[in-house]
mmCIF file with all atom_site columns, C-alpha atoms in Angstrom:
data_model
loop_
_atom_site.group_PDB
_atom_site.id
_atom_site.type_symbol
_atom_site.label_atom_id
_atom_site.label_alt_id
_atom_site.label_comp_id
_atom_site.label_asym_id
_atom_site.label_entity_id
_atom_site.label_seq_id
_atom_site.pdbx_PDB_ins_code
_atom_site.Cartn_x
_atom_site.Cartn_y
_atom_site.Cartn_z
_atom_site.occupancy
_atom_site.B_iso_or_equiv
_atom_site.pdbx_formal_charge
_atom_site.auth_seq_id
_atom_site.auth_comp_id
_atom_site.auth_asym_id
_atom_site.auth_atom_id
_atom_site.pdbx_PDB_model_num
ATOM 1  C CA . MET A 1 1  ? -0.002  -0.017 0.009   1.00 43.00 ? 50  MET A CA 1
ATOM 2  C CA . TRP A 1 2  ? 2.750   2.478  0.927   1.00 47.00 ? 51  TRP A CA 1
ATOM 3  C CA . CYS A 1 3  ? 4.647   1.831  -2.331  1.00 50.00 ? 52  CYS A CA 1
ATOM 4  C CA . GLN A 1 4  ? 1.468   2.594  -4.315  1.00 54.00 ? 53  GLN A CA 1
ATOM 5  C CA . TYR A 1 5  ? 0.968   5.721  -2.481  1.00 56.00 ? 54  TYR A CA 1
ATOM 6  C CA . SER A 1 6  ? 4.442   6.938  -2.925  1.00 70.00 ? 55  SER A CA 1
ATOM 7  C CA . LYS A 1 7  ? 4.394   6.226  -6.713  1.00 72.00 ? 56  LYS A CA 1
ATOM 8  C CA . ARG A 1 8  ? 1.113   8.103  -6.945  1.00 72.00 ? 57  ARG A CA 1
ATOM 9  C CA . ALA A 1 9  ? 2.529   10.910 -4.927  1.00 69.00 ? 58  ALA A CA 1
ATOM 10 C CA . LEU A 1 10 ? 5.633   11.082 -7.116  1.00 63.00 ? 59  LEU A CA 1
ATOM 11 C CA . LYS A 1 11 ? 3.517   11.134 -10.247 1.00 65.00 ? 60  LYS A CA 1
ATOM 12 C CA . VAL A 1 12 ? 1.352   13.972 -8.946  1.00 65.00 ? 61  VAL A CA 1
ATOM 13 C CA . ASN A 1 13 ? 4.403   15.863 -7.908  1.00 70.00 ? 62  ASN A CA 1
ATOM 14 C CA . LEU A 1 14 ? 6.053   15.544 -11.330 1.00 65.00 ? 63  LEU A CA 1
ATOM 15 C CA . GLU A 1 15 ? 2.882   16.625 -13.082 1.00 76.00 ? 64  GLU A CA 1
ATOM 16 C CA . ILE A 1 16 ? 2.693   19.668 -10.835 1.00 79.00 ? 65  ILE A CA 1
ATOM 17 C CA . ILE A 1 17 ? 6.286   20.517 -11.635 1.00 78.00 ? 66  ILE A CA 1
ATOM 18 C CA . GLY A 1 18 ? 5.604   20.089 -15.378 1.00 85.00 ? 67  GLY A CA 1
ATOM 19 C CA . HIS A 1 19 ? 2.724   22.379 -15.114 1.00 89.00 ? 68  HIS A CA 1
ATOM 20 C CA . ILE A 1 20 ? 4.845   25.037 -13.206 1.00 92.00 ? 69  ILE A CA 1
ATOM 21 C CA . ALA A 1 21 ? 7.403   24.747 -15.861 1.00 92.00 ? 70  ALA A CA 1
ATOM 22 C CA . ALA A 1 22 ? 4.812   25.187 -18.637 1.00 94.00 ? 71  ALA A CA 1
ATOM 23 C CA . LYS A 1 23 ? 3.263   28.173 -16.971 1.00 93.00 ? 72  LYS A CA 1
ATOM 24 C CA . GLU A 1 24 ? 6.577   29.693 -16.532 1.00 95.00 ? 73  GLU A CA 1
ATOM 25 C CA . ALA A 1 25 ? 7.352   29.261 -20.166 1.00 96.00 ? 74  ALA A CA 1
ATOM 26 C CA . LEU A 1 26 ? 3.881   30.554 -21.228 1.00 96.00 ? 75  LEU A CA 1
ATOM 27 C CA . GLU A 1 27 ? 4.381   33.688 -18.917 1.00 96.00 ? 76  GLU A CA 1
ATOM 28 C CA . SER A 1 28 ? 7.964   34.136 -20.397 1.00 97.00 ? 77  SER A CA 1
ATOM 29 C CA . HIS A 1 29 ? 6.505   34.139 -23.994 1.00 97.00 ? 78  HIS A CA 1
ATOM 30 C CA . PHE A 1 30 ? 3.666   36.440 -22.999 1.00 97.00 ? 79  PHE A CA 1
ATOM 31 C CA . GLY A 1 31 ? 6.048   39.018 -21.619 1.00 96.00 ? 80  GLY A CA 1
ATOM 32 C CA . GLU A 1 32 ? 7.642   39.020 -25.057 1.00 97.00 ? 81  GLU A CA 1
ATOM 33 C CA . GLN A 1 33 ? 4.462   38.633 -27.171 1.00 96.00 ? 82  GLN A CA 1
ATOM 34 C CA . SER A 1 34 ? 0.922   38.723 -25.841 1.00 96.00 ? 83  SER A CA 1
ATOM 35 C CA . LYS A 1 35 ? -0.672  37.760 -29.130 1.00 97.00 ? 84  LYS A CA 1
ATOM 36 C CA . PRO A 1 36 ? 1.187   34.847 -30.714 1.00 98.00 ? 85  PRO A CA 1
ATOM 37 C CA . SER A 1 37 ? 0.442   33.694 -34.095 1.00 98.00 ? 86  SER A CA 1
ATOM 38 C CA . SER A 1 38 ? -1.181  30.324 -34.731 1.00 97.00 ? 87  SER A CA 1
ATOM 39 C CA . GLN A 1 39 ? 2.047   28.851 -35.694 1.00 98.00 ? 88  GLN A CA 1
ATOM 40 C CA . GLU A 1 40 ? 3.840   30.137 -32.553 1.00 98.00 ? 89  GLU A CA 1
ATOM 41 C CA . ILE A 1 41 ? 0.899   28.729 -30.482 1.00 97.00 ? 90  ILE A CA 1
ATOM 42 C CA . MET A 1 42 ? 1.384   25.315 -32.213 1.00 98.00 ? 91  MET A CA 1
ATOM 43 C CA . ARG A 1 43 ? 5.181   25.355 -31.613 1.00 98.00 ? 92  ARG A CA 1
ATOM 44 C CA . MET A 1 44 ? 4.753   26.219 -28.048 1.00 96.00 ? 93  MET A CA 1
ATOM 45 C CA . ALA A 1 45 ? 2.030   23.471 -27.601 1.00 95.00 ? 94  ALA A CA 1
ATOM 46 C CA . GLU A 1 46 ? 4.373   20.889 -29.087 1.00 97.00 ? 95  GLU A CA 1
ATOM 47 C CA . SER A 1 47 ? 7.464   22.003 -27.025 1.00 95.00 ? 96  SER A CA 1
ATOM 48 C CA . LEU A 1 48 ? 5.299   21.953 -23.846 1.00 94.00 ? 97  LEU A CA 1
ATOM 49 C CA . ASN A 1 49 ? 3.479   18.711 -24.652 1.00 91.00 ? 98  ASN A CA 1
ATOM 50 C CA . LEU A 1 50 ? 0.092   20.552 -24.434 1.00 92.00 ? 99  LEU A CA 1
ATOM 51 C CA . GLU A 1 51 ? -2.807  20.691 -26.861 1.00 92.00 ? 100 GLU A CA 1
ATOM 52 C CA . LYS A 1 52 ? -2.870  23.788 -29.165 1.00 95.00 ? 101 LYS A CA 1
ATOM 53 C CA . GLU A 1 53 ? -6.368  24.674 -27.722 1.00 94.00 ? 102 GLU A CA 1
ATOM 54 C CA . VAL A 1 54 ? -4.925  24.702 -24.138 1.00 93.00 ? 103 VAL A CA 1
ATOM 55 C CA . VAL A 1 55 ? -2.239  27.113 -25.145 1.00 95.00 ? 104 VAL A CA 1
ATOM 56 C CA . ARG A 1 56 ? -4.571  29.431 -27.316 1.00 95.00 ? 105 ARG A CA 1
ATOM 57 C CA . VAL A 1 57 ? -7.009  29.606 -24.370 1.00 94.00 ? 106 VAL A CA 1
ATOM 58 C CA . TRP A 1 58 ? -4.300  30.262 -22.014 1.00 94.00 ? 107 TRP A CA 1
ATOM 59 C CA . PHE A 1 59 ? -3.129  33.325 -23.960 1.00 96.00 ? 108 PHE A CA 1
ATOM 60 C CA . CYS A 1 60 ? -6.769  34.521 -24.191 1.00 95.00 ? 109 CYS A CA 1
ATOM 61 C CA . ASN A 1 61 ? -7.258  34.409 -20.603 1.00 94.00 ? 110 ASN A CA 1
ATOM 62 C CA . ARG A 1 62 ? -3.993  35.905 -19.785 1.00 95.00 ? 111 ARG A CA 1
ATOM 63 C CA . ARG A 1 63 ? -4.728  38.890 -21.917 1.00 96.00 ? 112 ARG A CA 1
ATOM 64 C CA . GLN A 1 64 ? -8.052  39.275 -20.148 1.00 96.00 ? 113 GLN A CA 1
ATOM 65 C CA . ARG A 1 65 ? -6.397  39.205 -16.812 1.00 94.00 ? 114 ARG A CA 1
ATOM 66 C CA . GLU A 1 66 ? -3.969  41.703 -17.930 1.00 94.00 ? 115 GLU A CA 1
ATOM 67 C CA . LYS A 1 67 ? -6.781  44.045 -19.160 1.00 93.00 ? 116 LYS A CA 1
ATOM 68 C CA . ARG A 1 68 ? -8.617  43.644 -15.847 1.00 92.00 ? 117 ARG A CA 1
ATOM 69 C CA . VAL A 1 69 ? -5.606  44.426 -13.794 1.00 89.00 ? 118 VAL A CA 1
ATOM 70 C CA . LYS A 1 70 ? -4.856  47.574 -15.870 1.00 86.00 ? 119 LYS A CA 1
ATOM 71 C CA . THR A 1 71 ? -8.535  48.856 -15.629 1.00 86.00 ? 120 THR A CA 1
ATOM 72 C CA . SER A 1 72 ? -8.372  48.040 -11.929 1.00 82.00 ? 121 SER A CA 1
ATOM 73 C CA . LEU A 1 73 ? -5.280  50.014 -11.519 1.00 77.00 ? 122 LEU A CA 1
ATOM 74 C CA . HIS A 1 74 ? -6.620  52.875 -13.611 1.00 72.00 ? 123 HIS A CA 1
ATOM 75 C CA . GLN A 1 75 ? -9.843  53.055 -11.472 1.00 75.00 ? 124 GLN A CA 1
ATOM 76 C CA . ASN A 1 76 ? -7.858  53.009 -8.236  1.00 71.00 ? 125 ASN A CA 1
ATOM 77 C CA . THR A 1 77 ? -5.563  55.759 -9.486  1.00 66.00 ? 126 THR A CA 1
ATOM 78 C CA . PHE A 1 78 ? -8.710  57.804 -10.586 1.00 60.00 ? 127 PHE A CA 1
ATOM 79 C CA . THR A 1 79 ? -10.395 57.187 -7.259  1.00 60.00 ? 128 THR A CA 1
ATOM 80 C CA . THR A 1 80 ? -7.245  58.260 -5.279  1.00 56.00 ? 129 THR A CA 1
ATOM 81 C CA . PHE A 1 81 ? -6.752  61.289 -7.512  1.00 54.00 ? 130 PHE A CA 1
ATOM 82 C CA . SER A 1 82 ? -10.350 62.295 -6.940  1.00 55.00 ? 131 SER A CA 1
ATOM 83 C CA . LYS A 1 83 ? -10.065 61.872 -3.078  1.00 56.00 ? 132 LYS A CA 1
ATOM 84 C CA . ASP A 1 84 ? -6.744  63.830 -2.897  1.00 55.00 ? 133 ASP A CA 1
ATOM 85 C CA . HIS A 1 85 ? -8.130  66.758 -4.984  1.00 52.00 ? 134 HIS A CA 1
ATOM 86 C CA . HIS A 1 86 ? -11.631 66.915 -3.847  1.00 53.00 ? 135 HIS A CA 1
ATOM 87 C CA . ASP A 1 87 ? -10.982 70.480 -2.380  1.00 51.00 ? 136 ASP A CA 1
ATOM 88 C CA . PHE A 1 88 ? -10.482 71.733 -5.796  1.00 48.00 ? 137 PHE A CA 1
ATOM 89 C CA . CYS A 1 89 ? -13.702 70.462 -7.485  1.00 48.00 ? 138 CYS A CA 1
ATOM 90 C CA . LEU A 1 90 ? -15.651 73.126 -9.304  1.00 49.00 ? 139 LEU A CA 1
ATOM 91 C CA . CYS A 1 91 ? -18.917 71.299 -8.540  1.00 49.00 ? 140 CYS A CA 1
ATOM 92 C CA . ASP A 1 92 ? -18.700 72.555 -4.932  1.00 45.00 ? 141 ASP A CA 1
ATOM 93 C CA . LEU A 1 93 ? -18.860 76.158 -5.880  1.00 44.00 ? 142 LEU A CA 1
#
């Protein structure tokens, strides 16, 4: 029983390490090119041993997350700016 558990745990850990390496590779490529071509997606999928659709969707989701973060930062900056400069608002006159 212990041997089976150890082999299973090892397999799971190796899968996790593989996923971490794949994510790091995808993040690295995203930093260079956020919209890879279909050929680039296919090459990445083959080199990472992933399906093309998985890589394509990962990039779509990553671009959405980037957009959401930028929007959130912009809103926070605007809110902070508005609070800091409330005394100068012409609507209070």
